[in-house]
Tab-separated table of C-alpha atoms in Angstrom:
chain	number	residue	atom	x	y	z
A	1	MET	CA	-25.272	-11.564	-18.241
A	2	ASP	CA	-23.927	-14.322	-20.097
A	3	PHE	CA	-20.268	-14.801	-19.251
A	4	HIS	CA	-19.960	-17.638	-21.778
A	5	ALA	CA	-21.348	-15.926	-25.094
A	6	ASP	CA	-22.546	-12.852	-26.811
A	7	TYR	CA	-18.982	-11.045	-26.908
A	8	ARG	CA	-19.263	-7.555	-28.153
A	9	MET	CA	-17.352	-4.444	-28.085
A	10	LEU	CA	-18.204	-1.472	-26.091
A	11	ILE	CA	-18.266	1.707	-28.666
A	12	ASN	CA	-19.636	5.017	-27.553
A	13	GLY	CA	-21.881	3.274	-24.482
A	14	GLN	CA	-23.175	0.363	-26.796
A	15	LEU	CA	-22.559	-2.899	-27.094
A	16	VAL	CA	-21.225	-3.705	-30.803
A	17	ALA	CA	-21.290	-7.114	-32.413
A	18	GLY	CA	-19.277	-6.328	-35.414
A	19	ASP	CA	-19.462	-7.601	-38.747
A	20	ALA	CA	-16.658	-10.518	-38.646
A	21	ARG	CA	-15.093	-12.490	-35.662
A	22	ILE	CA	-11.824	-13.879	-34.717
A	23	GLU	CA	-11.629	-17.287	-33.005
A	24	VAL	CA	-10.140	-17.903	-29.337
A	25	VAL	CA	-8.695	-20.980	-28.530
A	26	ASN	CA	-8.266	-22.759	-24.961
A	27	PRO	CA	-4.849	-23.188	-24.543
A	28	ALA	CA	-5.064	-26.192	-22.483
A	29	THR	CA	-6.797	-27.943	-25.130
A	30	GLY	CA	-5.918	-26.229	-28.235
A	31	GLN	CA	-9.326	-25.621	-29.473
A	32	VAL	CA	-11.529	-22.757	-30.465
A	33	PHE	CA	-14.186	-22.373	-27.680
A	34	ALA	CA	-15.427	-19.009	-28.550
A	35	THR	CA	-15.212	-16.048	-31.143
A	36	ALA	CA	-14.788	-12.325	-30.509
A	37	PRO	CA	-15.594	-9.328	-32.692
A	38	ASP	CA	-12.890	-8.381	-35.430
A	39	CYS	CA	-13.031	-4.935	-35.431
A	40	ALA	CA	-13.371	-2.913	-39.126
A	41	GLU	CA	-11.568	0.041	-39.663
A	42	ALA	CA	-15.074	2.021	-39.331
A	43	ASP	CA	-15.730	0.550	-35.925
A	44	LEU	CA	-12.419	2.024	-34.906
A	45	ASP	CA	-13.090	5.105	-36.513
A	46	GLU	CA	-16.394	5.374	-34.607
A	47	ALA	CA	-14.690	4.330	-31.177
A	48	VAL	CA	-12.026	7.462	-31.886
A	49	ARG	CA	-15.277	9.791	-32.706
A	50	ALA	CA	-16.965	8.662	-29.861
A	51	ALA	CA	-13.811	9.228	-27.265
A	52	GLN	CA	-13.252	12.674	-28.919
A	53	ALA	CA	-16.475	13.518	-28.483
A	54	ALA	CA	-16.975	12.480	-24.808
A	55	PHE	CA	-13.404	14.440	-23.822
A	56	PRO	CA	-14.542	17.738	-22.951
A	57	LEU	CA	-16.943	16.873	-20.860
A	58	TRP	CA	-14.783	13.935	-19.153
A	59	ARG	CA	-12.341	16.386	-18.913
A	60	ALA	CA	-14.432	19.084	-17.154
A	61	THR	CA	-15.725	16.426	-14.430
A	62	SER	CA	-14.310	17.114	-11.201
A	63	LEU	CA	-11.443	15.099	-9.861
A	64	PRO	CA	-13.380	13.720	-6.874
A	65	GLU	CA	-16.134	12.789	-8.983
A	66	ARG	CA	-13.922	10.851	-11.532
A	67	GLN	CA	-12.239	9.173	-8.585
A	68	ALA	CA	-15.682	8.334	-7.453
A	69	MET	CA	-16.493	6.554	-10.737
A	70	LEU	CA	-13.273	4.726	-10.405
A	71	ARG	CA	-13.717	3.356	-7.216
A	72	ALA	CA	-17.539	2.259	-8.504
A	73	ALA	CA	-15.747	0.622	-11.429
A	74	GLY	CA	-13.644	-1.344	-8.826
A	75	ASP	CA	-16.772	-2.222	-6.946
A	76	LEU	CA	-18.431	-3.469	-10.091
A	77	LEU	CA	-15.285	-5.641	-11.295
A	78	ARG	CA	-14.802	-7.276	-7.626
A	79	ALA	CA	-18.487	-8.034	-7.622
A	80	HIS	CA	-18.414	-10.175	-10.974
A	81	ALA	CA	-14.820	-11.551	-10.013
A	82	ALA	CA	-16.039	-15.173	-9.443
A	83	GLU	CA	-18.280	-15.293	-12.637
A	84	LEU	CA	-15.257	-14.319	-14.925
A	85	ALA	CA	-12.692	-16.106	-13.147
A	86	PRO	CA	-13.760	-19.517	-15.343
A	87	LEU	CA	-13.753	-17.712	-18.467
A	88	PHE	CA	-9.979	-15.936	-17.677
A	89	THR	CA	-9.093	-19.613	-17.165
A	90	ARG	CA	-10.545	-20.936	-20.589
A	91	GLU	CA	-8.933	-18.004	-22.377
A	92	GLN	CA	-5.686	-17.381	-20.478
A	93	GLY	CA	-4.884	-20.637	-19.206
A	94	ARG	CA	-4.159	-19.857	-15.680
A	95	PRO	CA	-5.434	-22.060	-12.661
A	96	LEU	CA	-8.709	-20.821	-11.114
A	97	GLN	CA	-7.165	-19.288	-8.155
A	98	GLY	CA	-4.601	-17.068	-9.871
A	99	ALA	CA	-7.557	-16.143	-12.474
A	100	LEU	CA	-9.691	-14.831	-9.503
A	101	GLY	CA	-6.463	-13.251	-7.915
A	102	GLU	CA	-5.839	-11.041	-10.855
A	103	LEU	CA	-9.314	-10.160	-10.933
A	104	GLU	CA	-9.841	-9.004	-7.329
A	105	MET	CA	-6.389	-7.263	-7.796
A	106	SER	CA	-7.417	-5.301	-10.949
A	107	ALA	CA	-10.505	-4.329	-8.972
A	108	GLN	CA	-8.254	-3.045	-6.133
A	109	TRP	CA	-6.015	-1.226	-8.458
A	110	PHE	CA	-9.371	1.016	-9.569
A	111	HIS	CA	-9.807	1.894	-6.092
A	112	SER	CA	-5.709	2.476	-5.473
A	113	CYS	CA	-5.595	4.757	-8.423
A	114	ALA	CA	-8.690	6.380	-7.564
A	115	ASP	CA	-6.713	7.731	-4.341
A	116	MET	CA	-4.119	9.457	-6.562
A	117	ALA	CA	-4.176	13.181	-7.583
A	118	PRO	CA	-1.998	15.129	-9.935
A	119	PRO	CA	0.505	17.486	-8.137
A	120	VAL	CA	0.277	21.244	-8.157
A	121	HIS	CA	3.453	23.391	-8.173
A	122	ARG	CA	3.918	27.046	-7.147
A	123	LYS	CA	6.864	29.244	-7.306
A	124	SER	CA	7.572	32.932	-6.974
A	125	ALA	CA	8.724	34.005	-10.105
A	126	GLY	CA	9.596	37.415	-9.046
A	127	GLU	CA	8.495	40.886	-9.314
A	128	GLY	CA	5.066	39.789	-7.800
A	129	GLN	CA	4.574	36.962	-9.819
A	130	ILE	CA	3.469	33.276	-9.234
A	131	ALA	CA	4.082	30.461	-11.563
A	132	GLU	CA	1.796	27.880	-10.912
A	133	THR	CA	2.032	24.205	-13.100
A	134	VAL	CA	-0.756	21.845	-13.238
A	135	HIS	CA	-1.131	18.865	-15.484
A	136	VAL	CA	-3.996	18.457	-18.092
A	137	PRO	CA	-5.079	15.546	-19.827
A	138	LEU	CA	-3.961	14.549	-23.133
A	139	GLY	CA	-7.143	13.756	-25.036
A	140	VAL	CA	-8.208	10.272	-26.547
A	141	VAL	CA	-5.700	7.453	-25.422
A	142	CYS	CA	-5.060	4.397	-27.310
A	143	ALA	CA	-4.132	1.264	-24.894
A	144	ILE	CA	-2.930	-2.182	-26.066
A	145	SER	CA	-2.635	-4.698	-23.480
A	146	PRO	CA	-1.179	-8.241	-23.904
A	147	TRP	CA	-2.275	-11.869	-23.172
A	148	ASN	CA	-0.185	-12.642	-20.038
A	149	PHE	CA	-2.025	-10.681	-17.619
A	150	PRO	CA	-5.039	-9.650	-19.934
A	151	VAL	CA	-7.372	-7.715	-17.058
A	152	MET	CA	-4.464	-6.167	-14.807
A	153	LEU	CA	-2.401	-4.844	-17.761
A	154	SER	CA	-5.744	-3.445	-18.856
A	155	VAL	CA	-6.460	-1.827	-15.646
A	156	TRP	CA	-3.113	-0.440	-15.449
A	157	LYS	CA	-3.661	1.669	-18.465
A	158	LEU	CA	-7.713	2.313	-18.083
A	159	ALA	CA	-7.371	3.428	-14.314
A	160	PRO	CA	-4.828	6.192	-14.378
A	161	ALA	CA	-5.883	7.615	-18.124
A	162	LEU	CA	-9.413	7.847	-17.017
A	163	LEU	CA	-8.380	9.535	-13.540
A	164	ALA	CA	-6.407	12.161	-15.715
A	165	GLY	CA	-9.417	13.244	-17.315
A	166	ASN	CA	-8.756	11.345	-20.773
A	167	THR	CA	-10.736	9.212	-22.572
A	168	ILE	CA	-9.808	5.916	-24.119
A	169	VAL	CA	-9.885	3.138	-26.813
A	170	LEU	CA	-8.810	-0.275	-25.215
A	171	LYS	CA	-7.661	-3.014	-27.567
A	172	PRO	CA	-6.688	-6.382	-25.692
A	173	SER	CA	-4.858	-9.124	-27.048
A	174	PRO	CA	-6.534	-11.076	-29.875
A	175	PHE	CA	-5.477	-14.405	-27.442
A	176	THR	CA	-7.370	-13.020	-24.369
A	177	PRO	CA	-10.091	-10.701	-25.702
A	178	LEU	CA	-13.287	-12.190	-23.736
A	179	CYS	CA	-12.758	-11.388	-20.019
A	180	MET	CA	-12.095	-7.479	-21.078
A	181	LEU	CA	-15.392	-7.519	-23.405
A	182	LYS	CA	-17.237	-8.661	-20.430
A	183	ILE	CA	-15.766	-6.157	-18.321
A	184	GLY	CA	-16.635	-3.370	-20.821
A	185	GLU	CA	-20.579	-4.765	-20.474
A	186	ILE	CA	-19.973	-4.890	-16.738
A	187	LEU	CA	-18.602	-1.369	-16.912
A	188	LYS	CA	-20.764	0.246	-19.794
A	189	ASP	CA	-22.502	2.650	-17.426
A	190	ALA	CA	-20.115	3.324	-14.912
A	191	PHE	CA	-18.734	5.818	-17.189
A	192	PRO	CA	-20.724	8.723	-19.588
A	193	ALA	CA	-20.946	7.176	-23.115
A	194	GLY	CA	-17.870	7.239	-25.276
A	195	VAL	CA	-15.444	7.752	-22.149
A	196	LEU	CA	-14.398	3.829	-22.006
A	197	ASN	CA	-14.242	2.272	-25.563
A	198	ILE	CA	-13.103	-1.576	-25.837
A	199	VAL	CA	-12.446	-3.075	-29.586
A	200	THR	CA	-10.848	-6.078	-30.051
A	201	GLY	CA	-9.577	-7.762	-33.401
A	202	GLY	CA	-6.533	-9.444	-35.020
A	203	ASP	CA	-3.244	-8.566	-35.973
A	204	ALA	CA	-3.789	-5.794	-38.198
A	205	LEU	CA	-5.926	-3.898	-35.506
A	206	GLY	CA	-2.844	-2.402	-33.333
A	207	PRO	CA	-1.285	-0.830	-36.297
A	208	LEU	CA	-4.286	0.888	-37.267
A	209	MET	CA	-5.004	2.177	-33.784
A	210	THR	CA	-1.022	3.358	-33.709
A	211	ALA	CA	-1.623	5.104	-37.010
A	212	HIS	CA	-4.985	7.029	-36.374
A	213	PRO	CA	-4.858	10.482	-36.062
A	214	GLY	CA	-7.294	10.540	-33.497
A	215	PHE	CA	-5.110	9.653	-30.539
A	216	ALA	CA	-3.024	11.520	-28.511
A	217	LYS	CA	-0.886	9.116	-26.731
A	218	VAL	CA	-0.549	5.322	-27.162
A	219	SER	CA	0.210	2.840	-24.163
A	220	PHE	CA	1.660	-0.456	-25.109
A	221	THR	CA	2.702	-3.468	-23.458
A	222	GLY	CA	4.067	-6.217	-25.179
A	223	SER	CA	7.377	-7.491	-27.033
A	224	THR	CA	10.545	-5.135	-27.541
A	225	ALA	CA	10.176	-5.961	-31.318
A	226	THR	CA	6.447	-4.845	-31.496
A	227	GLY	CA	7.498	-2.082	-28.915
A	228	LYS	CA	9.881	-0.836	-31.682
A	229	GLN	CA	7.244	-0.613	-34.304
A	230	VAL	CA	5.096	1.371	-31.842
A	231	LEU	CA	7.334	3.805	-31.391
A	232	GLN	CA	8.067	4.350	-35.074
A	233	SER	CA	4.307	4.640	-35.875
A	234	CYS	CA	3.738	7.279	-33.068
A	235	GLY	CA	6.971	9.092	-34.046
A	236	ARG	CA	5.163	9.952	-37.357
A	237	GLN	CA	2.664	12.126	-35.617
A	238	LEU	CA	4.565	12.973	-32.314
A	239	LYS	CA	1.682	10.927	-30.318
A	240	ARG	CA	3.203	10.696	-26.711
A	241	VAL	CA	3.982	6.874	-25.956
A	242	THR	CA	4.273	4.640	-23.100
A	243	LEU	CA	6.072	1.251	-23.736
A	244	GLU	CA	6.588	-1.409	-21.131
A	245	LEU	CA	8.263	-4.298	-23.254
A	246	GLY	CA	10.357	-7.404	-22.469
A	247	GLY	CA	12.859	-8.295	-19.904
A	248	ASN	CA	15.214	-11.016	-19.102
A	249	ASP	CA	15.676	-10.546	-15.516
A	250	ALA	CA	18.355	-11.756	-13.235
A	251	ALA	CA	18.106	-12.864	-9.883
A	252	ILE	CA	21.238	-13.203	-7.851
A	253	VAL	CA	21.557	-15.643	-4.832
A	254	LEU	CA	24.146	-15.271	-2.138
A	255	PRO	CA	25.589	-18.207	-0.120
A	256	ASP	CA	23.888	-17.198	2.926
A	257	VAL	CA	20.586	-17.797	2.380
A	258	ASP	CA	18.299	-19.988	3.929
A	259	LEU	CA	17.809	-22.417	1.600
A	260	ASP	CA	14.348	-23.967	2.740
A	261	GLU	CA	12.948	-20.595	3.340
A	262	VAL	CA	13.981	-19.209	-0.283
A	263	ALA	CA	13.386	-22.070	-2.566
A	264	ILE	CA	9.726	-21.860	-2.636
A	265	LYS	CA	10.031	-18.014	-3.204
A	266	ILE	CA	12.677	-18.062	-6.075
A	267	PHE	CA	10.881	-20.815	-7.680
A	268	MET	CA	7.578	-19.050	-7.763
A	269	GLY	CA	9.050	-15.771	-8.672
A	270	SER	CA	10.517	-17.738	-11.825
A	271	PHE	CA	7.663	-20.040	-13.096
A	272	TYR	CA	4.230	-18.706	-11.921
A	273	ASN	CA	1.747	-18.137	-14.648
A	274	SER	CA	3.821	-20.562	-16.204
A	275	ALA	CA	6.816	-18.009	-16.438
A	276	GLN	CA	4.565	-15.903	-18.516
A	277	ILE	CA	5.695	-12.531	-16.774
A	278	CYS	CA	7.529	-9.706	-17.841
A	279	VAL	CA	9.321	-9.455	-14.386
A	280	ALA	CA	9.770	-13.281	-13.747
A	281	SER	CA	13.438	-14.243	-12.625
A	282	LYS	CA	14.605	-15.592	-16.030
A	283	ARG	CA	18.176	-15.995	-15.537
A	284	LEU	CA	19.305	-17.769	-12.011
A	285	TYR	CA	22.744	-16.621	-10.633
A	286	VAL	CA	23.738	-18.999	-7.949
A	287	HIS	CA	26.820	-19.097	-5.533
A	288	GLU	CA	29.026	-21.942	-6.150
A	289	ASP	CA	28.629	-23.088	-2.716
A	290	ILE	CA	24.956	-23.486	-2.694
A	291	TYR	CA	24.411	-24.361	-6.509
A	292	GLU	CA	23.545	-27.842	-5.918
A	293	ALA	CA	21.385	-27.466	-2.838
A	294	LEU	CA	19.250	-24.890	-4.677
A	295	ARG	CA	19.021	-26.589	-7.902
A	296	ASP	CA	17.930	-29.719	-6.276
A	297	ARG	CA	15.247	-28.068	-4.112
A	298	LEU	CA	13.923	-26.343	-7.533
A	299	VAL	CA	13.850	-29.583	-9.056
A	300	GLY	CA	11.876	-31.084	-6.307
A	301	LEU	CA	9.184	-28.512	-6.288
A	302	ALA	CA	9.402	-28.828	-10.258
A	303	ARG	CA	8.470	-32.582	-10.031
A	304	ALA	CA	5.933	-32.039	-7.209
A	305	LEU	CA	3.849	-29.244	-8.480
A	306	LYS	CA	1.141	-30.045	-11.075
A	307	VAL	CA	1.285	-28.550	-14.614
A	308	GLY	CA	-2.626	-29.321	-16.305
A	309	ASN	CA	-5.939	-27.616	-16.955
A	310	GLY	CA	-6.602	-24.771	-15.007
A	311	GLU	CA	-9.974	-25.884	-14.509
A	312	GLU	CA	-8.772	-28.865	-12.506
A	313	ALA	CA	-8.556	-27.959	-8.648
A	314	ASP	CA	-4.940	-29.169	-8.121
A	315	ALA	CA	-3.421	-27.873	-10.937
A	316	VAL	CA	-0.962	-25.064	-9.983
A	317	PHE	CA	0.749	-24.124	-13.569
A	318	GLY	CA	-1.228	-23.872	-16.504
A	319	PRO	CA	-0.139	-24.283	-20.241
A	320	VAL	CA	1.736	-21.557	-22.361
A	321	GLN	CA	-1.163	-19.390	-23.543
A	322	ASN	CA	-1.072	-19.655	-27.639
A	323	ARG	CA	0.324	-21.827	-29.918
A	324	ARG	CA	2.927	-18.969	-31.590
A	325	GLN	CA	4.437	-18.718	-27.982
A	326	PHE	CA	4.363	-22.702	-27.110
A	327	ASP	CA	6.242	-23.447	-30.749
A	328	ARG	CA	8.918	-20.633	-29.668
A	329	VAL	CA	9.627	-22.130	-26.183
A	330	GLN	CA	9.783	-25.620	-27.699
A	331	GLY	CA	12.075	-24.485	-30.271
A	332	LEU	CA	14.324	-22.833	-27.448
A	333	LEU	CA	14.398	-26.379	-25.784
A	334	GLU	CA	15.279	-28.287	-28.538
A	335	ARG	CA	18.148	-26.132	-29.525
A	336	ALA	CA	19.491	-26.435	-26.102
A	337	ARG	CA	19.157	-30.138	-26.072
A	338	ALA	CA	20.668	-30.515	-29.316
A	339	ALA	CA	23.533	-28.324	-28.053
A	340	GLY	CA	24.198	-30.917	-25.380
A	341	MET	CA	23.222	-28.795	-22.510
A	342	THR	CA	21.608	-30.505	-19.391
A	343	LEU	CA	17.904	-29.895	-18.762
A	344	ILE	CA	15.847	-31.252	-16.102
A	345	GLU	CA	12.268	-31.658	-16.332
A	346	GLY	CA	9.590	-31.451	-13.552
A	347	ALA	CA	6.468	-33.371	-13.544
A	348	LYS	CA	4.847	-34.833	-16.639
A	349	VAL	CA	2.432	-32.592	-18.523
A	350	PRO	CA	-0.810	-33.624	-20.316
A	351	ASP	CA	-0.515	-34.948	-23.953
A	352	ASN	CA	-3.853	-33.761	-25.266
A	353	GLY	CA	-3.077	-31.167	-27.814
A	354	GLY	CA	-2.918	-28.058	-25.306
A	355	TYR	CA	0.129	-25.921	-25.195
A	356	PHE	CA	1.875	-27.528	-22.221
A	357	VAL	CA	5.443	-27.361	-21.693
A	358	PRO	CA	7.141	-29.169	-18.293
A	359	ILE	CA	8.886	-26.773	-15.936
A	360	THR	CA	12.231	-27.047	-16.913
A	361	ILE	CA	16.125	-25.989	-15.521
A	362	VAL	CA	18.969	-25.680	-17.611
A	363	ASP	CA	21.795	-26.524	-15.168
A	364	ASN	CA	24.592	-24.492	-15.720
A	365	PRO	CA	24.593	-23.590	-19.492
A	366	PRO	CA	27.049	-21.341	-21.268
A	367	GLU	CA	26.376	-17.582	-20.848
A	368	ASP	CA	26.442	-16.723	-24.308
A	369	ALA	CA	23.616	-19.658	-24.885
A	370	GLU	CA	20.323	-18.736	-26.627
A	371	VAL	CA	18.376	-20.188	-23.732
A	372	VAL	CA	20.356	-17.488	-21.740
A	373	VAL	CA	20.269	-14.790	-23.892
A	374	GLU	CA	16.917	-14.835	-24.988
A	375	GLU	CA	13.906	-14.112	-23.067
A	376	ALA	CA	11.841	-17.713	-22.852
A	377	PHE	CA	8.603	-16.075	-21.460
A	378	GLY	CA	7.968	-19.796	-20.906
A	379	PRO	CA	8.555	-22.253	-17.781
A	380	ILE	CA	12.553	-22.294	-18.601
A	381	LEU	CA	15.012	-21.255	-16.405
A	382	PRO	CA	18.809	-21.341	-16.805
A	383	MET	CA	20.603	-21.796	-13.687
A	384	MET	CA	24.402	-20.550	-13.638
A	385	ARG	CA	26.965	-20.782	-10.887
A	386	PHE	CA	29.242	-17.565	-9.876
A	387	SER	CA	31.701	-17.127	-7.264
A	388	ASP	CA	32.859	-13.385	-7.674
A	389	ILE	CA	30.353	-10.553	-6.792
A	390	ASP	CA	31.687	-8.145	-9.430
A	391	GLU	CA	32.067	-10.748	-12.030
A	392	VAL	CA	28.169	-11.726	-11.425
A	393	ILE	CA	26.886	-8.188	-11.909
A	394	THR	CA	28.671	-7.626	-14.918
A	395	ARG	CA	27.132	-10.830	-16.081
A	396	ALA	CA	23.459	-9.874	-14.894
A	397	ASN	CA	24.055	-6.480	-16.727
A	398	ALA	CA	25.185	-8.010	-20.038
A	399	SER	CA	21.609	-7.875	-21.645
A	400	GLU	CA	19.900	-5.481	-23.825
A	401	TYR	CA	17.137	-5.292	-21.644
A	402	GLY	CA	16.617	-3.904	-17.938
A	403	LEU	CA	12.963	-4.487	-16.437
A	404	ALA	CA	13.602	-6.013	-13.129
A	405	GLY	CA	15.809	-8.359	-10.894
A	406	ALA	CA	16.428	-9.710	-7.575
A	407	VAL	CA	18.980	-10.451	-4.859
A	408	TRP	CA	18.650	-13.027	-2.111
A	409	SER	CA	20.618	-12.631	1.037
A	410	LYS	CA	20.407	-12.510	4.791
A	411	ASP	CA	22.962	-9.123	4.506
A	412	ILE	CA	20.326	-6.473	3.449
A	413	GLU	CA	23.045	-3.909	3.407
A	414	ALA	CA	25.287	-5.834	1.009
A	415	ALA	CA	22.256	-7.149	-1.003
A	416	THR	CA	21.199	-3.529	-1.305
A	417	ALA	CA	24.779	-2.169	-2.749
A	418	ILE	CA	24.180	-4.947	-5.372
A	419	ALA	CA	20.904	-4.070	-6.242
A	420	ARG	CA	22.048	-0.134	-6.955
A	421	ARG	CA	24.514	-1.718	-9.204
A	422	MET	CA	21.801	-3.505	-11.295
A	423	GLU	CA	20.926	-2.106	-14.530
A	424	THR	CA	17.105	-2.308	-14.314
A	425	GLY	CA	14.252	-0.329	-13.408
A	426	THR	CA	13.092	-2.501	-10.423
A	427	VAL	CA	15.156	-4.387	-7.928
A	428	TRP	CA	13.630	-6.516	-5.289
A	429	ILE	CA	15.738	-8.184	-2.193
A	430	ASN	CA	14.144	-11.316	-0.645
A	431	GLN	CA	11.046	-11.180	-2.691
A	432	ASN	CA	9.712	-10.588	-6.383
A	433	LEU	CA	6.992	-10.136	-8.493
A	434	ASN	CA	5.548	-7.092	-5.936
A	435	LEU	CA	4.366	-4.333	-7.861
A	436	ARG	CA	2.235	-1.489	-6.631
A	437	PRO	CA	-0.228	0.794	-8.098
A	438	ASP	CA	1.290	3.917	-6.156
A	439	VAL	CA	5.145	2.982	-7.112
A	440	PRO	CA	6.586	3.622	-10.374
A	441	PHE	CA	7.400	0.980	-12.999
A	442	ALA	CA	9.635	1.625	-15.690
A	443	GLY	CA	12.199	-0.482	-17.504
A	444	HIS	CA	16.029	0.427	-18.493
A	445	LYS	CA	17.678	-0.211	-21.928
A	446	GLN	CA	14.942	-2.155	-24.367
A	447	SER	CA	12.665	-3.203	-21.737
A	448	GLY	CA	10.630	0.183	-21.894
A	449	PHE	CA	10.141	3.711	-22.432
A	450	GLY	CA	8.303	6.007	-19.896
A	451	VAL	CA	6.764	5.041	-16.875
A	452	GLU	CA	3.503	3.048	-15.220
A	453	ASN	CA	2.059	3.456	-11.885
A	454	GLY	CA	2.623	5.642	-9.437
A	455	THR	CA	2.080	9.877	-9.462
A	456	GLU	CA	4.834	9.387	-12.412
A	457	GLY	CA	3.141	6.571	-14.436
A	458	LEU	CA	-0.364	8.968	-13.938
A	459	LEU	CA	1.794	12.366	-15.469
A	460	GLU	CA	2.388	10.100	-18.391
A	461	TYR	CA	-1.142	10.458	-19.270
A	462	MET	CA	-1.232	14.223	-18.790
A	463	VAL	CA	0.924	17.260	-19.806
A	464	PRO	CA	2.161	20.102	-17.781
A	465	GLN	CA	0.405	23.416	-17.848
A	466	THR	CA	2.054	26.636	-16.474
A	467	VAL	CA	0.404	29.865	-15.657
A	468	TYR	CA	2.226	33.154	-14.663
A	469	ARG	CA	0.277	35.236	-12.432
A	470	PRO	CA	0.080	38.383	-10.324
A	471	GLY	CA	0.642	37.539	-6.448
A	472	SER	CA	2.774	36.021	-4.049
A	473	LEU	CA	3.342	33.012	-2.167
């Protein structure tokens, strides 16, 4: 298998080149380095037909058999992770070690999901009756994954959907289609033909998919603005939908922390993957007693750690992934600077046409500043002082988003009490970025609709069916 050429879609167990192509840019250079298929409407129709045709047999396949196939898929992905990692870095920008980490974690995700099973509920219905509720698959799932974690967030959808007995058509982001196309080639024979289909294309393909009458469910990860369009499209046909959307996650740092211990954790929780993480700490509230000391430590890290081409061994952070996002991040910085805010930049970045932005800390900006209110999704961290716990919780909750948050303190009980008052789906105490396949992940407010991961996430790909029958418990 050539991991550096010959990128084709997987439709009905066959590799399909398509009639048109989209360009794929290396964000570290700003230059096109490959092309991927631009799925035509006829190709999409064929993928959906194949998934529909494969559904009855796949649904009838026993749960242990589906679990075994998921584990085998994880083994195949792990076996090819080292070969895929350089391609991941070229299309996504993340340095090689982080690329390999995502690939290996995605392989493990297949294994962990394979250990799950939908629950069966039985209860007495009176008069010699039992009500037995099981969960059955929906049909054909449309999965649309983003560019920031192009493999991991695809597997988040593939593994539970297939385990549940659905068939699937996956569309990765047009900015990062290549690894998933090669993974489709790797997994071509891991499942019966038509069970797993992967198509790629430009901006027109997503709306075609969400409006397609052949899908029973849409699972989408991306921006809140696009998520609203997806929800509207699905509503016209009453498709089921799961949306994992934007976040503007707040972290609260209490004055009792050990600064030397937590500084690097807070820093990486904000800037890993060049801060292109839905659950990264994007607003940092620091108690006034330790504000300067923590700020200086974070600035020191920003100036010591290299931002560069991910193919270079000493690069810790890569570029912003695409030009559109690069321009947006640059605009936020320019407007903050023009408004007179204090911007503290980290190490210099390459000036080579790549989408590099220096790690930047915005020193105590106003709460209503654009750089605080808007999710940057790039290496910008507004850092604000606080003195009163009730006030800072109010500030942290004053967002239309509610995806994740963090509290840092030696007093675990006090931190937990604060966490319970935060209006977010996930809160970490003295940690961050910790997500598990067996633990539900959901957004509050405009950060999401539905659940991913855990048994709750598995059941998003199923529907309950209750049978009343004679008998007793």
